[in-house]
Coordinates of C-alpha atoms and ligand atoms in Angstrom, one line a residue:
M1 CA -53.2 4.7 1.2
P2 CA -53.0 5.6 -3.2
A3 CA -52.8 3.1 -5.6
P4 CA -49.0 2.4 -6.0
R5 CA -47.4 2.4 -9.4
T6 CA -43.6 2.0 -9.1
V7 CA -43.4 -1.7 -7.5
L8 CA -40.3 -3.6 -6.7
L9 CA -40.8 -7.4 -7.2
T10 CA -38.2 -10.0 -5.8
G11 CA -37.6 -13.0 -7.0
A12 CA -38.3 -11.7 -11.2
A13 CA -36.2 -14.3 -12.4
G14 CA -38.1 -17.3 -10.5
G15 CA -41.6 -19.5 -12.3
L16 CA -43.7 -17.1 -10.0
G17 CA -42.1 -13.7 -10.7
T18 CA -42.1 -14.6 -14.4
L19 CA -45.3 -15.3 -14.3
M20 CA -46.1 -11.8 -12.4
R21 CA -43.9 -10.0 -15.2
G22 CA -46.1 -11.2 -17.3
L23 CA -49.4 -10.4 -16.2
L24 CA -49.2 -7.0 -13.8
P25 CA -48.4 -4.1 -16.5
A26 CA -51.3 -4.4 -17.3
Y27 CA -52.6 -3.4 -14.1
G28 CA -50.7 -0.2 -14.7
Y29 CA -47.4 -1.2 -12.7
D30 CA -44.1 0.1 -13.2
L31 CA -42.0 -3.0 -12.0
R32 CA -38.6 -2.6 -10.1
L33 CA -37.7 -6.2 -10.8
F34 CA -35.0 -8.1 -8.1
D35 CA -33.0 -11.1 -8.1
A36 CA -30.6 -13.3 -7.5
V37 CA -29.7 -14.6 -10.6
P38 CA -30.0 -12.0 -14.4
V39 CA -33.7 -12.4 -15.2
E40 CA -33.4 -12.8 -19.0
G41 CA -34.3 -10.8 -21.5
E42 CA -34.1 -7.7 -18.7
P43 CA -30.9 -5.6 -18.7
Y44 CA -31.8 -3.2 -16.3
A45 CA -33.0 -6.0 -13.7
I46 CA -31.0 -5.6 -10.6
T47 CA -29.1 -8.5 -9.6
A48 CA -28.6 -9.0 -5.9
D49 CA -29.1 -11.2 -3.0
L50 CA -31.2 -10.5 -0.2
A51 CA -28.6 -10.4 2.2
D52 CA -26.7 -7.7 0.0
T53 CA -28.1 -4.7 2.1
D54 CA -26.9 -2.1 0.5
A55 CA -28.1 -3.2 -2.4
L56 CA -31.5 -3.2 -0.8
R57 CA -32.0 -0.3 0.3
E58 CA -31.0 1.0 -3.3
A59 CA -33.6 -0.7 -4.7
V60 CA -36.1 -0.6 -2.4
R61 CA -35.8 3.6 -2.7
G62 CA -38.7 5.2 -4.1
V63 CA -41.2 2.5 -5.1
D64 CA -44.7 2.3 -3.9
A65 CA -44.5 -0.9 -2.6
V66 CA -42.3 -4.8 -2.4
L67 CA -43.8 -7.6 -3.9
H68 CA -41.4 -9.8 -2.3
L69 CA -41.2 -13.0 -3.7
A70 CA -37.7 -14.2 -3.5
G71 CA -36.0 -16.3 -1.8
I72 CA -35.5 -20.1 -1.1
S73 CA -38.9 -21.6 -2.6
L74 CA -38.6 -25.6 -1.1
E75 CA -37.1 -27.2 1.8
S76 CA -33.5 -26.9 1.9
T77 CA -30.7 -27.0 5.3
F78 CA -31.8 -25.0 7.8
E79 CA -29.1 -22.6 7.4
K80 CA -29.8 -22.0 3.8
I81 CA -32.9 -21.7 4.7
L82 CA -32.2 -18.9 7.9
N83 CA -30.1 -17.3 5.4
A84 CA -32.2 -16.5 2.4
N85 CA -34.9 -16.6 4.2
I86 CA -35.0 -14.8 7.6
V87 CA -32.6 -12.7 7.5
G88 CA -33.7 -11.7 4.0
T89 CA -36.9 -10.7 4.4
H90 CA -35.8 -9.0 7.4
N91 CA -33.0 -7.4 5.5
L92 CA -35.7 -6.5 3.1
Y93 CA -37.8 -5.0 5.8
E94 CA -35.3 -2.9 7.2
A95 CA -34.1 -1.7 3.8
A96 CA -38.2 -0.5 3.5
R97 CA -38.6 0.8 6.5
A98 CA -35.7 2.6 6.4
E99 CA -36.7 4.4 2.8
G100 CA -40.5 5.1 4.0
V101 CA -41.7 2.5 1.7
A102 CA -45.2 1.9 3.0
R103 CA -46.2 -1.2 2.0
I104 CA -45.3 -5.1 1.5
V105 CA -47.3 -8.1 -0.2
N106 CA -44.9 -10.8 1.2
A107 CA -45.7 -14.6 0.0
S108 CA -46.2 -17.2 2.7
S109 CA -47.3 -20.6 2.0
N110 CA -49.6 -22.9 3.0
H111 CA -46.4 -24.3 4.0
A112 CA -46.8 -22.5 7.3
V113 CA -50.2 -24.4 8.3
G114 CA -48.6 -27.4 5.8
R115 CA -49.6 -29.9 9.8
T116 CA -53.1 -29.0 9.3
P117 CA -55.6 -31.7 8.8
R118 CA -57.0 -30.8 5.3
P119 CA -60.9 -30.8 6.4
A120 CA -62.7 -34.1 5.1
D121 CA -66.4 -33.8 3.0
G122 CA -69.3 -31.3 5.5
E123 CA -65.9 -30.0 7.0
P124 CA -65.3 -27.0 8.0
L125 CA -62.5 -24.9 6.2
V126 CA -59.2 -23.8 6.8
P127 CA -59.3 -20.4 8.8
V128 CA -56.4 -18.1 8.4
A129 CA -56.7 -18.2 12.3
T130 CA -55.3 -21.6 12.2
P131 CA -52.0 -21.8 14.3
H132 CA -49.1 -22.1 12.7
R133 CA -48.2 -26.0 11.9
P134 CA -45.5 -25.7 9.4
D135 CA -44.1 -28.7 7.5
T136 CA -41.4 -27.8 7.1
F137 CA -38.0 -25.6 8.0
Y138 CA -38.9 -24.0 4.8
G139 CA -42.1 -23.5 6.0
L140 CA -41.0 -22.4 9.5
S141 CA -39.5 -19.5 7.6
K142 CA -42.5 -18.6 6.2
C143 CA -43.6 -18.4 9.6
F144 CA -41.2 -16.2 10.4
G145 CA -42.2 -13.6 7.2
E146 CA -45.1 -13.7 8.9
D147 CA -44.8 -13.0 12.5
L148 CA -41.9 -10.1 10.9
A149 CA -44.5 -8.4 8.7
Q150 CA -46.7 -8.5 12.2
L151 CA -44.0 -6.4 14.1
Y152 CA -43.3 -4.0 11.7
W153 CA -47.0 -3.0 11.2
D154 CA -47.2 -2.8 15.3
K155 CA -44.1 -1.5 15.1
H156 CA -43.4 0.9 12.6
R157 CA -47.0 0.8 11.1
M158 CA -45.5 -0.8 7.9
Q159 CA -47.8 -2.4 6.0
T160 CA -47.8 -6.1 4.7
V161 CA -50.7 -8.6 3.0
S162 CA -48.7 -12.3 3.6
V163 CA -50.5 -14.4 1.3
R164 CA -50.1 -17.7 2.3
I165 CA -50.1 -18.8 -1.4
G166 CA -50.9 -22.6 -2.7
S167 CA -49.6 -23.3 -5.8
C168 CA -49.1 -20.9 -8.4
F169 CA -48.8 -22.6 -11.9
E170 CA -50.5 -23.0 -15.5
E171 CA -51.8 -25.8 -14.4
P172 CA -52.6 -28.6 -11.5
T173 CA -50.4 -31.2 -11.7
T174 CA -51.2 -33.4 -8.7
V175 CA -55.1 -34.4 -7.1
R176 CA -53.5 -32.1 -3.7
M177 CA -53.4 -29.3 -6.0
L178 CA -56.8 -29.3 -7.1
S179 CA -58.2 -28.0 -3.5
L180 CA -54.8 -25.5 -3.4
W181 CA -54.5 -24.3 -7.5
M182 CA -53.6 -20.4 -8.0
S183 CA -54.2 -20.2 -11.9
P184 CA -52.0 -17.3 -12.7
A185 CA -54.4 -15.0 -13.5
D186 CA -56.0 -15.3 -10.0
G187 CA -52.9 -14.3 -9.1
A188 CA -51.9 -11.2 -10.5
R189 CA -56.0 -9.8 -9.2
L190 CA -55.0 -11.3 -5.6
F191 CA -51.4 -9.8 -5.7
H192 CA -53.7 -6.5 -7.2
A193 CA -56.3 -7.1 -4.4
A194 CA -53.0 -6.8 -2.1
L195 CA -51.3 -3.7 -3.6
T196 CA -54.1 -1.8 -3.4
A197 CA -56.6 -3.1 -0.2
E198 CA -57.5 0.1 2.4
G199 CA -56.3 -0.5 5.6
V200 CA -54.9 -3.5 5.7
G201 CA -52.6 -4.0 8.8
H202 CA -50.8 -6.9 8.6
T203 CA -53.7 -9.2 7.1
V204 CA -52.9 -12.4 6.3
V205 CA -54.9 -14.2 3.7
Y206 CA -54.8 -18.5 1.7
G207 CA -54.2 -17.1 -2.4
S208 CA -55.8 -20.0 -4.2
S209 CA -58.8 -19.5 -7.1
A210 CA -61.9 -20.6 -7.1
N211 CA -61.9 -24.5 -6.5
T212 CA -64.8 -26.8 -6.3
R213 CA -61.9 -29.1 -3.7
L214 CA -61.7 -25.9 -1.7
W215 CA -60.0 -26.5 1.2
W216 CA -59.3 -23.6 2.8
D217 CA -61.0 -19.9 3.5
L218 CA -60.9 -17.1 1.0
S219 CA -63.1 -14.5 2.8
P220 CA -60.5 -12.3 3.9
A221 CA -58.7 -12.2 0.7
R222 CA -62.4 -11.9 -1.4
A223 CA -62.1 -9.0 1.6
L224 CA -59.7 -7.5 -0.1
G225 CA -61.6 -6.9 -3.0
Y226 CA -59.9 -10.3 -4.8
A227 CA -62.7 -12.1 -6.5
P228 CA -61.3 -15.2 -8.4
Q229 CA -62.3 -16.3 -11.9
D230 CA -60.9 -19.7 -12.3
D231 CA -61.2 -23.1 -10.9
S232 CA -59.3 -26.2 -11.2
E233 CA -61.9 -28.6 -11.5
P234 CA -61.6 -29.0 -15.2
F235 CA -58.3 -30.9 -14.8
A236 CA -60.1 -33.5 -11.8
A237 CA -60.7 -36.1 -14.5
K238 CA -57.4 -36.6 -15.8
L239 CA -56.1 -35.5 -13.0
I240 CA -57.4 -38.3 -10.7
A241 CA -58.1 -41.5 -13.1
E242 CA -54.2 -41.2 -13.5
Q243 CA -53.3 -40.8 -9.5
G244 CA -56.4 -41.7 -7.9
E245 CA -58.1 -39.8 -5.6
L246 CA -57.2 -38.6 -2.7
E247 CA -56.7 -41.7 0.6
P248 CA -58.1 -40.5 4.1
D249 CA -55.5 -43.0 5.6
N250 CA -53.1 -42.5 3.6
P251 CA -50.4 -39.9 5.8
D252 CA -49.7 -38.3 2.6
H253 CA -52.7 -36.9 2.0
A254 CA -53.9 -36.3 5.2
A255 CA -52.5 -32.4 5.6
I256 CA -52.9 -29.4 3.8
G257 CA -49.0 -29.7 3.2
G258 CA -49.9 -33.0 1.7
Q259 CA -46.3 -34.9 0.8
W260 CA -44.4 -32.3 1.9
V261 CA -44.5 -33.7 5.4
S262 CA -42.7 -36.5 5.0
S263 CA -40.8 -36.3 2.2
P264 CA -40.5 -32.0 0.9
P265 CA -39.2 -31.4 -2.2
L266 CA -35.7 -30.0 -1.7
W267 CA -34.5 -27.2 -2.9
P268 CA -31.5 -27.9 -5.5
R269 CA -28.5 -25.4 -4.7
Ligands
NAI1 P1 -39.2 -20.3 -7.7 O1 -38.2 -20.7 -6.7 O2 -39.2 -20.6 -8.8 O3 -38.4 -18.1 -7.3 C1 -37.4 -17.9 -6.2 C2 -36.3 -16.7 -7.0 O4 -36.0 -16.0 -5.8 C3 -35.7 -17.0 -8.1 O5 -35.6 -16.8 -8.9 C4 -34.4 -16.7 -7.0 O6 -32.6 -16.8 -7.7 C5 -34.5 -15.6 -5.9 N1 -33.9 -16.2 -4.3 C6 -33.9 -17.0 -3.6 N2 -32.7 -17.2 -2.9 C7 -32.6 -15.4 -3.3 C8 -31.2 -14.6 -2.4 N3 -31.0 -15.1 -1.0 N4 -31.5 -13.6 -2.6 C9 -32.1 -12.5 -3.8 N5 -32.7 -13.7 -4.5 C10 -32.8 -14.8 -4.0 O7 -39.8 -19.7 -6.7 P2 -42.0 -19.6 -6.8 O8 -42.6 -20.6 -7.4 O9 -41.7 -18.3 -7.4 O10 -41.9 -18.4 -5.8 C11 -41.9 -17.7 -5.4 C12 -42.3 -17.3 -3.6 O11 -43.2 -17.7 -3.9 C13 -41.3 -17.9 -3.1 O12 -41.3 -17.0 -1.8 C14 -41.8 -19.0 -2.5 O13 -41.9 -19.5 -1.5 C15 -43.5 -18.8 -2.9 N6 -44.1 -20.1 -3.1 C16 -44.1 -20.1 -4.3 C17 -45.8 -20.8 -4.7 C18 -45.8 -21.2 -5.9 O14 -46.7 -22.4 -5.8 N7 -45.1 -21.4 -6.9 C19 -46.3 -21.6 -3.7 C20 -45.7 -20.9 -2.0 C21 -45.5 -20.0 -1.9
15L2 C1 -45.1 -24.0 -2.6 O1 -44.4 -23.0 -1.2 C2 -43.7 -24.3 -3.1 O2 -43.2 -22.8 -3.1 C3 -43.7 -24.1 -4.3 O3 -43.0 -24.4 -5.2 C4 -45.2 -25.5 -4.4 O4 -44.6 -26.7 -4.1 C5 -45.8 -25.0 -3.2 O5 -46.0 -24.3 -2.3 C6 -46.9 -26.8 -3.3 O6 -47.6 -27.1 -1.8 O7 -47.3 -26.9 -3.5

């Protein structure tokens, strides 16, 4: 497909949205911003909820692609997750289909496969084809998003790259994150690759930097043209000194989702 220029960024006021607002324009994108809350310093951003189907139709009209980050990003009640992440993502796909948008890059999460055991030293990396094993209602909603994307490719020929993001923050803050961390700069590299690669149909990739302690297979992301430049290892010594190594017998250390398996952080609203 021709390189997209105008991209709707949903979730533009959030943590990742704010990082991408800073980084993606350098790749030549003209970002249209959308969030349920106002985007600071951006008077032209669209302030609307994913429940507002009219606002979504207008928001996607004329864009080349969507980078869909909006939604509840932690665990919550099933009802709240249902409305924001499941119904909301369906509303976005319907609006994009009706307006002929060719591609969506969809923020999935490691928590779609959060109950998958993390590989021990020397064991094979977790492939993208591993079965869904959500650790939360939140992770379940990300499984739905991936399946929705597959349906819209099979039925409507709308392309999606679903990125199972690890932990995209300025720095890793836990020992677990040493394996899952995606630097913001690598995040922008991966989203750019996902927006521009040819022939993606519906492709699922893991989203992280090229971490020394990687748990999962980055080759599907690399096949899109993603060339990660960062590695969490420079943060390892300090985090391990503070928190200790991950222990094989600790259930909170045993799976990709880490502590989310037993006590996920809760959405504040
Ligand atoms: P965040 O919570 O900081 O931002 C989410 C944004 O979505 C917020 O600005 C919020 O106002 C907006 N939003 C929530 N519900 C909405 C609705 N119904 N309608 C319109 N806007 C709504 O989350 P963050 O960290 O920026 O994550 C962005 C996306 O990436 C989320 O979908 C999250 O699940 C996913 N993700 C993020 C990871 C990370 O490391 N930051 C890891 C894995 C997935
Ligand atoms: C996610 O899916 C969350 O949205 C993000 O806030 C992080 O907690 C991340 O996973 C993680 O697992 O570290």
